[in-house]
Each structure stands twice: as structure tokens, then as C-alpha cells.
Tab-separated table of C-alpha atoms in Angstrom:
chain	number	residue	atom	x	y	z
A	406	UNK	CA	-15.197	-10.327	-90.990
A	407	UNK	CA	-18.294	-7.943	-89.588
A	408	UNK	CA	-19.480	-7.276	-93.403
A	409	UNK	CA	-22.380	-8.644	-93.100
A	410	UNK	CA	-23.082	-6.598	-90.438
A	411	UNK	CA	-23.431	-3.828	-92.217
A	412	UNK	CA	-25.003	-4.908	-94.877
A	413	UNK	CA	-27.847	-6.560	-92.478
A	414	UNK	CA	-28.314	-3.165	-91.029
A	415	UNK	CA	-27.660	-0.948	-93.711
A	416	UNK	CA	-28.790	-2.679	-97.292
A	417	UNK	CA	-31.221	-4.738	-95.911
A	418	UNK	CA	-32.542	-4.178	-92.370
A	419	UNK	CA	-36.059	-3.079	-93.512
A	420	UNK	CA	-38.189	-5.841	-94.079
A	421	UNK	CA	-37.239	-7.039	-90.273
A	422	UNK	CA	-37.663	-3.375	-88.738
A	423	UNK	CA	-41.527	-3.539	-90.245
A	424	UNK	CA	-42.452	-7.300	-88.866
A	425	UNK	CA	-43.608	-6.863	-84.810
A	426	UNK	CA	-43.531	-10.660	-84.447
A	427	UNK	CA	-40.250	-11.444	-85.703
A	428	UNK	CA	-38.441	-8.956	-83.494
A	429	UNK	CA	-40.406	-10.182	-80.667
A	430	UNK	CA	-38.817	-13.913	-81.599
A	431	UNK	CA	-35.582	-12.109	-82.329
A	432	UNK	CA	-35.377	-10.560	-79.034
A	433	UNK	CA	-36.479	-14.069	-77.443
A	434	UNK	CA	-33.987	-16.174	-79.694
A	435	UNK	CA	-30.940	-13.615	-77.859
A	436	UNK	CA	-32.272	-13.989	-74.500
A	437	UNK	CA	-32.291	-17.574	-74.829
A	438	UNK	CA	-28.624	-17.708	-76.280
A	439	UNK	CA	-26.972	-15.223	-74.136
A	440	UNK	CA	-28.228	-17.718	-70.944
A	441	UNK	CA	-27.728	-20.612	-72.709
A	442	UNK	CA	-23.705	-20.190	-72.665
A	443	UNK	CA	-23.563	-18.069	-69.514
A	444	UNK	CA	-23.328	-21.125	-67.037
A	445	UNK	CA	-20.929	-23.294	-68.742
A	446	UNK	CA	-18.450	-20.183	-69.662
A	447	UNK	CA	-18.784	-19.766	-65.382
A	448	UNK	CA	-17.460	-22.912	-64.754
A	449	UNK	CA	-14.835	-22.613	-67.655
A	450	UNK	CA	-13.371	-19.782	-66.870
A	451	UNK	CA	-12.653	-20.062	-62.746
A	452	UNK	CA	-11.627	-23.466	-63.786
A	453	UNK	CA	-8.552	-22.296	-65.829
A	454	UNK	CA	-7.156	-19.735	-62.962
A	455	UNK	CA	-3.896	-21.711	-62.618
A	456	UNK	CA	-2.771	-20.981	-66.540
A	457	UNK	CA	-1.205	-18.033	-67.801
A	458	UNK	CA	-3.201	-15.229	-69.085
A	459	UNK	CA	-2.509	-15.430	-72.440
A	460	UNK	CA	-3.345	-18.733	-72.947
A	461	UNK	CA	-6.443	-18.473	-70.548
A	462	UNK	CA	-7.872	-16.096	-72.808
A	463	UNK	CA	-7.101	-17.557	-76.122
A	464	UNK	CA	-8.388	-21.004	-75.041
A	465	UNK	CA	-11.640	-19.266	-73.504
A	466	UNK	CA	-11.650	-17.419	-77.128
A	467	UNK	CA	-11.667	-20.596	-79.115
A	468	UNK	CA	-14.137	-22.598	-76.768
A	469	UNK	CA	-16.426	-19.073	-77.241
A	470	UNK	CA	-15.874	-19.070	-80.810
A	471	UNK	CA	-17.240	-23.076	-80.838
A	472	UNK	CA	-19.966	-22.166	-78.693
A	473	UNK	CA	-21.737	-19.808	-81.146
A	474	UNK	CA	-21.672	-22.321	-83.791
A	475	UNK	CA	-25.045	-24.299	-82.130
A	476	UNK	CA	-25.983	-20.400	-81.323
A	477	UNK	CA	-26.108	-19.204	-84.865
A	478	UNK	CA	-28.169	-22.424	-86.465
A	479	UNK	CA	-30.298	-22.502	-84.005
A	480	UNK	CA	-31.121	-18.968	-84.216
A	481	UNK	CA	-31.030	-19.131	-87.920
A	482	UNK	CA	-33.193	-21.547	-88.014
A	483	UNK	CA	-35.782	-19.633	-86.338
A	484	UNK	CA	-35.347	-16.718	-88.259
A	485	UNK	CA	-35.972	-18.999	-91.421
A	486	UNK	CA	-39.092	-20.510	-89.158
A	487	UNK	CA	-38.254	-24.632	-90.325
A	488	UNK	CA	-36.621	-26.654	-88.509
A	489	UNK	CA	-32.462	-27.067	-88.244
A	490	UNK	CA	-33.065	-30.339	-89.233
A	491	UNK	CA	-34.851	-29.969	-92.662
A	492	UNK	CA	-32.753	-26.973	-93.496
A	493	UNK	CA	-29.730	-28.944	-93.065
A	494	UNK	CA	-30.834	-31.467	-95.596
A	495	UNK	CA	-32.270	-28.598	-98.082
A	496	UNK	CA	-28.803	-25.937	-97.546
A	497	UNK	CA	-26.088	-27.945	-96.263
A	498	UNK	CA	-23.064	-25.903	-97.959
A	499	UNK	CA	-24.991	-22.454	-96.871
A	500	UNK	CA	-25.073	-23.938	-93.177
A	501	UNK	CA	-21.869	-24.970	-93.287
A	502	UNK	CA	-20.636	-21.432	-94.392
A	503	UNK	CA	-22.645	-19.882	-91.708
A	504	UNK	CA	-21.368	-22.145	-89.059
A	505	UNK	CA	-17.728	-20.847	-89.753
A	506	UNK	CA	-18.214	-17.044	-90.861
A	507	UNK	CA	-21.007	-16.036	-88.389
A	508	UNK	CA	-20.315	-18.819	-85.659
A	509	UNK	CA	-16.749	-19.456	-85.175
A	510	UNK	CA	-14.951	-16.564	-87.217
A	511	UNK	CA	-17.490	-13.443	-86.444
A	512	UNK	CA	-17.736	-15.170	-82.716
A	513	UNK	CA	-14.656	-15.219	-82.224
A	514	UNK	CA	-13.651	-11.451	-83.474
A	515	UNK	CA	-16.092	-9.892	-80.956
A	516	UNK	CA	-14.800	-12.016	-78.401
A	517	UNK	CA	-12.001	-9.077	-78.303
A	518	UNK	CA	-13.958	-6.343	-78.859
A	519	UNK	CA	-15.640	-7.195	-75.659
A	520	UNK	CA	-12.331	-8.222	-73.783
A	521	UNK	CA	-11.260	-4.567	-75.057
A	522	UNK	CA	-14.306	-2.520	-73.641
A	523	UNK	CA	-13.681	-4.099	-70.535
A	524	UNK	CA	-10.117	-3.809	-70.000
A	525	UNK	CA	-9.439	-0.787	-71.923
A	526	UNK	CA	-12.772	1.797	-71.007
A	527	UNK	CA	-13.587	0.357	-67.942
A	528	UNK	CA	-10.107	-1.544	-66.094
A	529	UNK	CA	-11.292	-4.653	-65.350
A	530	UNK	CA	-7.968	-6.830	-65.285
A	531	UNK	CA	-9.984	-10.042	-65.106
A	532	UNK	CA	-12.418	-11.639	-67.074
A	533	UNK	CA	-16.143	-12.730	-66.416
A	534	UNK	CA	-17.861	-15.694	-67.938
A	535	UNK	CA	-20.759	-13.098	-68.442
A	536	UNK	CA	-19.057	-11.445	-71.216
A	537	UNK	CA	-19.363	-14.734	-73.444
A	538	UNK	CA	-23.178	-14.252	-73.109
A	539	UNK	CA	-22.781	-10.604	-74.695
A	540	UNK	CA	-20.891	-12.790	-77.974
A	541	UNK	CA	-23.207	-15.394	-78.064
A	542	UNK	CA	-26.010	-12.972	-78.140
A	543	UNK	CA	-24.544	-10.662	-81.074
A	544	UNK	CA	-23.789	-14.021	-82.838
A	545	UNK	CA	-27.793	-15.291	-82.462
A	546	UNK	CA	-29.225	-11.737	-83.518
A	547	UNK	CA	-27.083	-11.930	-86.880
A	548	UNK	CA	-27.756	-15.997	-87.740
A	549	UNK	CA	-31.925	-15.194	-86.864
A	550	UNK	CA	-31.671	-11.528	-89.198
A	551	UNK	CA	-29.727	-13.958	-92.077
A	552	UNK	CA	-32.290	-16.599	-91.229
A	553	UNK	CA	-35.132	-14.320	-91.490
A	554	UNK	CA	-33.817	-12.967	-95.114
A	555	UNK	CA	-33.488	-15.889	-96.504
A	556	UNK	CA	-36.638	-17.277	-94.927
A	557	UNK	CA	-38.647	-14.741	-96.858
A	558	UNK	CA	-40.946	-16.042	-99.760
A	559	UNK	CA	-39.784	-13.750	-102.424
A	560	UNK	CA	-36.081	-14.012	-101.603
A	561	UNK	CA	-34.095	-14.912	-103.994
A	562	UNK	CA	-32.167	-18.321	-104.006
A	563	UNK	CA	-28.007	-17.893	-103.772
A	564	UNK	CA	-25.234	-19.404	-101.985
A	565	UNK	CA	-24.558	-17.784	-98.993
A	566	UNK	CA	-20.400	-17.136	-98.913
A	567	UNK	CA	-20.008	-13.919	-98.120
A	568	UNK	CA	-23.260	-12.911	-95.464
A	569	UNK	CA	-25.786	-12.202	-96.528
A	570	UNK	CA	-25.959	-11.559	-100.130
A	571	UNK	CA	-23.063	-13.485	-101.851
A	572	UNK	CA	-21.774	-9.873	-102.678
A	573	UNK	CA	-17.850	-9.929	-102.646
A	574	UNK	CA	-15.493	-6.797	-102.688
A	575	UNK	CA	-14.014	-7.385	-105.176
A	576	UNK	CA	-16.870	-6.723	-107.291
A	577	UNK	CA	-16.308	-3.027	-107.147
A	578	UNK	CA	-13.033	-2.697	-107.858
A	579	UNK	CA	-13.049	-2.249	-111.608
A	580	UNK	CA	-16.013	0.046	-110.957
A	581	UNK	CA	-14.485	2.728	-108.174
A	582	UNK	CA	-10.999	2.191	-109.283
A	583	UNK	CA	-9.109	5.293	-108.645
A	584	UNK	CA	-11.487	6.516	-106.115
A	585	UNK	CA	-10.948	3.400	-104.324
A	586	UNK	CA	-7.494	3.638	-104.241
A	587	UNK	CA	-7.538	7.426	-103.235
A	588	UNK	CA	-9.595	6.711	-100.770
A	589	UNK	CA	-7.738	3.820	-99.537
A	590	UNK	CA	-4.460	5.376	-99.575
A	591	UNK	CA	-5.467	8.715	-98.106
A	592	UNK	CA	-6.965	6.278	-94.876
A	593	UNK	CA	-3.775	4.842	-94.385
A	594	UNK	CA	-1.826	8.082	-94.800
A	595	UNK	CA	-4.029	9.667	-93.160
A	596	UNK	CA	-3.888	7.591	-89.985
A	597	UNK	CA	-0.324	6.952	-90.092
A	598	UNK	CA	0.317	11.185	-89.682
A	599	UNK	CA	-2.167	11.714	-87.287
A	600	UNK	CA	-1.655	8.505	-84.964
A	601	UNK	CA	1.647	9.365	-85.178
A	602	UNK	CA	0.867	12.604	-83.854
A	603	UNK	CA	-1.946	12.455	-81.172
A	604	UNK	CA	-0.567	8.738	-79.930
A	605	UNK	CA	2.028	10.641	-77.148
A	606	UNK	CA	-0.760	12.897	-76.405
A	607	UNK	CA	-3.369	10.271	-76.034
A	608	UNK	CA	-2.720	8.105	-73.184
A	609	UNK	CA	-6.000	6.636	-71.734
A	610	UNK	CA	-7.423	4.261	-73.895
A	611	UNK	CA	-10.972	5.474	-73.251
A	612	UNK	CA	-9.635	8.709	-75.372
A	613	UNK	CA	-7.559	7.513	-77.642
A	614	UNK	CA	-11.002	5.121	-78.675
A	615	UNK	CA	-13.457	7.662	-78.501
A	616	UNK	CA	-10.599	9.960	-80.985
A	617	UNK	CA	-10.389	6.918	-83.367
A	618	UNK	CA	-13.974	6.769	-83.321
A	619	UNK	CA	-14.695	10.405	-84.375
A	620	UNK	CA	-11.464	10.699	-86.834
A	621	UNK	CA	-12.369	7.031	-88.554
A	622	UNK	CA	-16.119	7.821	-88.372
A	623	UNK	CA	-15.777	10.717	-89.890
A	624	UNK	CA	-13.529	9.792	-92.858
A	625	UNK	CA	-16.123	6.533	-93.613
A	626	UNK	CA	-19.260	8.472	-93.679
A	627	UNK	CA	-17.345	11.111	-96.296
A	628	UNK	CA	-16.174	7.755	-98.091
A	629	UNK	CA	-19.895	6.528	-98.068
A	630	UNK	CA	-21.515	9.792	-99.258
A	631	UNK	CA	-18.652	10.724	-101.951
A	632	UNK	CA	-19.008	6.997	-103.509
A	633	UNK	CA	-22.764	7.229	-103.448
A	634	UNK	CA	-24.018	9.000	-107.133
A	635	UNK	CA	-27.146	10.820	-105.523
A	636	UNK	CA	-26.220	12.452	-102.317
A	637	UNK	CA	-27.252	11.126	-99.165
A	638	UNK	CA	-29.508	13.759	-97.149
A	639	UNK	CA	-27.766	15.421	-93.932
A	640	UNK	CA	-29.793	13.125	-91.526
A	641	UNK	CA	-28.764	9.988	-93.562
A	642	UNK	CA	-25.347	10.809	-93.084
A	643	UNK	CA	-25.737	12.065	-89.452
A	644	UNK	CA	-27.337	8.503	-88.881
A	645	UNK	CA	-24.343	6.873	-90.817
A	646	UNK	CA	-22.361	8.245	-88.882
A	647	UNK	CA	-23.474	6.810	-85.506
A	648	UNK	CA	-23.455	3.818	-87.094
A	649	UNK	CA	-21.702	2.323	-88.458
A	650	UNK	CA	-19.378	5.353	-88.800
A	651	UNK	CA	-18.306	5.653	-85.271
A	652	UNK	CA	-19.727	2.601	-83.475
A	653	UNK	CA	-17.528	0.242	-85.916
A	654	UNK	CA	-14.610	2.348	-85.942
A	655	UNK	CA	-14.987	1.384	-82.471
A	656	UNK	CA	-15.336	-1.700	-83.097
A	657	UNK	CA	-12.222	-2.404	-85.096
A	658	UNK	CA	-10.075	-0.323	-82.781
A	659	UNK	CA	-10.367	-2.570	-79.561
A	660	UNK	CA	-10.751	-5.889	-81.625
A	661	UNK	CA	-7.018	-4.440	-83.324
A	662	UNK	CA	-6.019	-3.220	-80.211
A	663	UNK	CA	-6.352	-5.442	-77.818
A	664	UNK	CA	-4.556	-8.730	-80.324
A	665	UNK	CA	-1.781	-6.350	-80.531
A	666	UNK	CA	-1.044	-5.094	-77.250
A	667	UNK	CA	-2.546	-7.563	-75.265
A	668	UNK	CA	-2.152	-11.378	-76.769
A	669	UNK	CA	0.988	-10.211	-79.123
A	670	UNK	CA	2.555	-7.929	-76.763
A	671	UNK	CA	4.401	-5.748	-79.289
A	672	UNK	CA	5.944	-3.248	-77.170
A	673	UNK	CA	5.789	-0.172	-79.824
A	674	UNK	CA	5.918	3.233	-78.898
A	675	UNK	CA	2.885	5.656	-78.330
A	676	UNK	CA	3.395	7.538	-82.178
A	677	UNK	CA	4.166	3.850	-83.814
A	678	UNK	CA	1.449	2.058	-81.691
A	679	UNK	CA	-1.672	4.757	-82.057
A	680	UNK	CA	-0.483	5.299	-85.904
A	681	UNK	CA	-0.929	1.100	-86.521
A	682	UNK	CA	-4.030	0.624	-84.861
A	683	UNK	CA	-5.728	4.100	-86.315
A	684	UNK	CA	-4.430	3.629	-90.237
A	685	UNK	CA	-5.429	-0.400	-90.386
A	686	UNK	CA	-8.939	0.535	-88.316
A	687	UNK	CA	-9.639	3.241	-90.942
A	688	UNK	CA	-8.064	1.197	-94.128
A	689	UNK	CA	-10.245	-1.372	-93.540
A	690	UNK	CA	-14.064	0.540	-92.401
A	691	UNK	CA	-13.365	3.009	-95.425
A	692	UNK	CA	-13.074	-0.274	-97.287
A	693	UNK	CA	-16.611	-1.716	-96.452
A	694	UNK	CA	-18.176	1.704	-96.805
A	695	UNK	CA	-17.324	2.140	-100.253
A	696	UNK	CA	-19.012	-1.610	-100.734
A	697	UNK	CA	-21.806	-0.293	-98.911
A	698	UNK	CA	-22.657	2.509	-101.140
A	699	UNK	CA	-21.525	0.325	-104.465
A	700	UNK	CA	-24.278	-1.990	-103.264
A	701	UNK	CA	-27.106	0.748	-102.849
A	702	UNK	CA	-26.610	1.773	-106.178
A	703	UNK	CA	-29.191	-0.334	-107.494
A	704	UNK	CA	-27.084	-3.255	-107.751
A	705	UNK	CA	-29.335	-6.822	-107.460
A	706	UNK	CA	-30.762	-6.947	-104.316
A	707	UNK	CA	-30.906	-9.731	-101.890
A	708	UNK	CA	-35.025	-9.681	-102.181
A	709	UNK	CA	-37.279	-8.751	-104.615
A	710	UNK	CA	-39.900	-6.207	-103.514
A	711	UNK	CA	-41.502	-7.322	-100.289
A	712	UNK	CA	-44.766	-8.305	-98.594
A	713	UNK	CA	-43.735	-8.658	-95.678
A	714	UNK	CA	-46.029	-10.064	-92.972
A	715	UNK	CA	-44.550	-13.812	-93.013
A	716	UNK	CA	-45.728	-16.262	-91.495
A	717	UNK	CA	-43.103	-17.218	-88.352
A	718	UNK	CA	-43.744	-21.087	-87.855
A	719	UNK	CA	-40.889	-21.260	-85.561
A	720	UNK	CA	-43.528	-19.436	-83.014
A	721	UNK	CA	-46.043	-22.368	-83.781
């Protein structure tokens, strides 16, 4: 659900990083989206204090979720720099995709991430419309960085299924094969033993997410480096590491945590509880770093090789 995440920031984050004027518009585009949903989320959610909380915060999910649909093409569109309009008519089936995976679907996964931060690392029991502007934000800087890739002049022309490349995982499964699986199964082992060990010794949240962090971080970044053919450098890894090592071990944690213990309510023990949450989080970041590294290995890149300096004519 966050792939293209990581692939926008590790595979192909480069051509953005060099061009001043598009992260000026990037950082504008945000701005403008993170206000843009702030005052009707205000009146939504003091307006729903009589239902239960469950329901409150699924129905404010979903109406998030919808929210960031208009949020991501608009945002795309001025990464692209044409208008919504006549991309529509020249890439309806990639708009359509994007609508769903980086509107509604990615929208509406950080949507508990944030709800988690809140509640679990800092106790807030109730919920501010602000928060929404945090989602819609995240969900603009991803459909203008998408936009912006695809907007290039040298890009080359696919359908956009799976963001932003049309890459799927199951591409490298005949390739890593058994390392795959070892690594897989030695993630969900792993986290199994050791959630099942540290989850009646880890009560706060805030530690049991900043342990998850370090333990999934850790085993993702060897995951990335072992799968990779020529070895990363010591400061490449360091920097994997801090992201997306631990910040999306994070990531998954509260997003997992929070559905189960929160809108499911599964009362579990510590050991069973910590053990779940640590073994999926880890299962499924290992996952994506192995795809990470299968796609650096000079696999066909989104772009050819770049001159950058295009021209933005959603700033005209």
C-alpha cells in the first residue's frame, strides 16, 4: 500500500531533489492541500460527537480517504505542469488508478498511522480535524512527485498500476527465490519469538514503537544490503536505515496497531498481541526492501537519463 513510497524516495527521488522550482511548487501544492481540507474536517468531526467512537472514526476515515482523491489530481497535475483537464482526456485509466491507490487507499492507510501517533506516543483520547490536513498533505506530496515523474520529457510511457513504475512484486520472485523465502520466514519467526518475549515487558506504546522500529529497521536494512549484488557503503545503509528502515517500521506498526486494538478490539494478551503486530510489521517491510534492492539492480528504470531543468507550466 506505501510502495510507492519507497520507491519515490529511494529508486527515483533524484531528478526532483536537483530541480529548486519544483520543490518550491511542491512545498506550495502541500500547503495548499493540507488547508484546503482542514476547515471542512472541523466542522465534520464536532458534528459527529453524539456517535460511538468506532464508527466516528471509521466514517471520518472514509470521508478522509474521499477527500484526498481531488488532493492527489490536483497535485498531480501540477507536478505533470498541464492541466487536470487535458490529462484526464490523454491518461484516463492512469488517473483513475491514482485516484484509488494514492487517493483513497494510501489516504486512507495513513489516516491510522496518524490516529496512532496521537493516541499511542502522545495520549490524546480525542481526535482533531487538524490531523486530516497532515493526510491530505502526505497524499498531495506523493500525487505532485508521481506527477512530476511522469511529467518529465524523457520519461518513459507505461501504465501506472502499481506507483510509480508499473513494477510488481511478483517480478522478483523467481529471481530471489530461496533468499526470499529465508528472509521472509526468518521475519516472521523472528518477530513471533521476540514479540512474544519483550510484549509483557513492553508496556507503553511509545516503547514498544520505538523497539519495533529499531528490531524491524534493523532486519530491513540487512534484507536490503544482503539482496543488493554490490554492497551498499556504511553511510548508504546508515541512511537506509533512518529511512525507510526505522521510520516505516514505524509506520506499519501504528497503522497495524491501532486497526487491531483500537477499531477491532481483539483483546490478546501482551506476548500474543506485541508478537502479531511485530512479525506482520517486519513480514511485510522486509518484503518491499528486497523489491527495493531487486529494482536497483539495473532493472529498467522509470526514466531514461535525465536533463533535468523542466519547464513547470503549472507556475505560468
Amino acid at each position: 500500500m506505501m510502495l510507492h513510497r519507497l520507491k519515490l524516495k529511494v529508486i527515483y527521488g533524484d531528478p526532483l531533489q536537483q530541480d529548486k522550482a519544483a520543490k518550491r511548487l511542491k512545498l506550495r501544492v502541500i500547503l495548499i492541500a493540507g488547508f484546503a481540507v482542514f476547515v471542512p474536517f472541523l466542522a465534520v468531526t464536532y458534528l459527529l460527537w453524539a456517535e460511538n467512537r468506532v464508527m466516528k472514526l471509521l466514517f471520518i476515515g472514509f470521508l478522509s480517504a474521499l477527500a484526498c482523491v481531488p488532493v492527489v489530481l490536483y497535485a498531480y497535475s501540477q507536478g505533470f505542469g498541464k492541466p487536470l483537464k487535458a490529462l484526464w482526456k490523454e491518461r484516463p485509466e492512469e488517473l483513475k488508478w491514482l485516484s484509488l491507490k494514492i487517493g483513497f487507499l494510501y489516504g486512507f492507510a495513513l489516516y491510522w498511522m496518524i490516529l496512532g501517533i496521537v493516541e499511542f506516543l502522545f495520549g490524546y483520547q480525542s481526535f482533531r480535524a487538524a490531523l486530516i490536513s497532515f493526510v491530505a498533505s502526505a497524499a498531495a506530496r506523493d500525487g505532485f512527485e508521481i506527477g512530476y515523474l511522469r511529467g518529465l520529457k524523457n520519461a518513459k510511457p507505461s501504465l501506472i498500476k502499481i506507483f510509480p513504475d508499473n513494477r510488481r512484486l511478483s517480478e522478483m520472485f523467481p529471481v530471489s527465490g530461496q533468499k526470499l523465502m529465508l528472509l521472509l520466514s526468518s521475519a516472521l519467526i523472528g518477530g513471533v519469538v521476540i514479540g512474544s518475549f519483550l510484549g509483557p515487558l513492553l508496556v507503553k506504546p511509545q516503547h514498544q514503537v520505538l523497539v519495533a522500529g529499531l528490531i524491524i529497521g534493523g532486519l530491513t536494512t540487512f534484507s536490503y544490503a544482503w539482496t543488493m549484488k554490490t554492497a551498499p557503503t556504511i553511510r548508504a545503509l546508515i541512511k537506509y536505515f533512518i529511512w525507510p528502515g526505522f521510520t516505516m517500521s514505524v509506520t506499519y506498526f501504528l497503522i497495524l496497531a491501532y486497526l487491531l486494538r483500537i477499531i477491532f478490539q481483539l483483546k490478546l494478551s501482551p506476548a500474543v498481541d506485541f508478537a502479531i503486530l511485530l512479525s506482520a510489521s517486519a513480514a511485510w517491510l522486509t518484503l518491499e526492501s528486497v523489491f527495493m534492492a531487486y529494482l536497483q539492480q539495473g532493472k529498467t528504470p522509470l526514466i531514461a537519463p535525465l536533463t533535468i531543468n523542466k519547464e513547470l507550466n503549472a507556475t505560468s
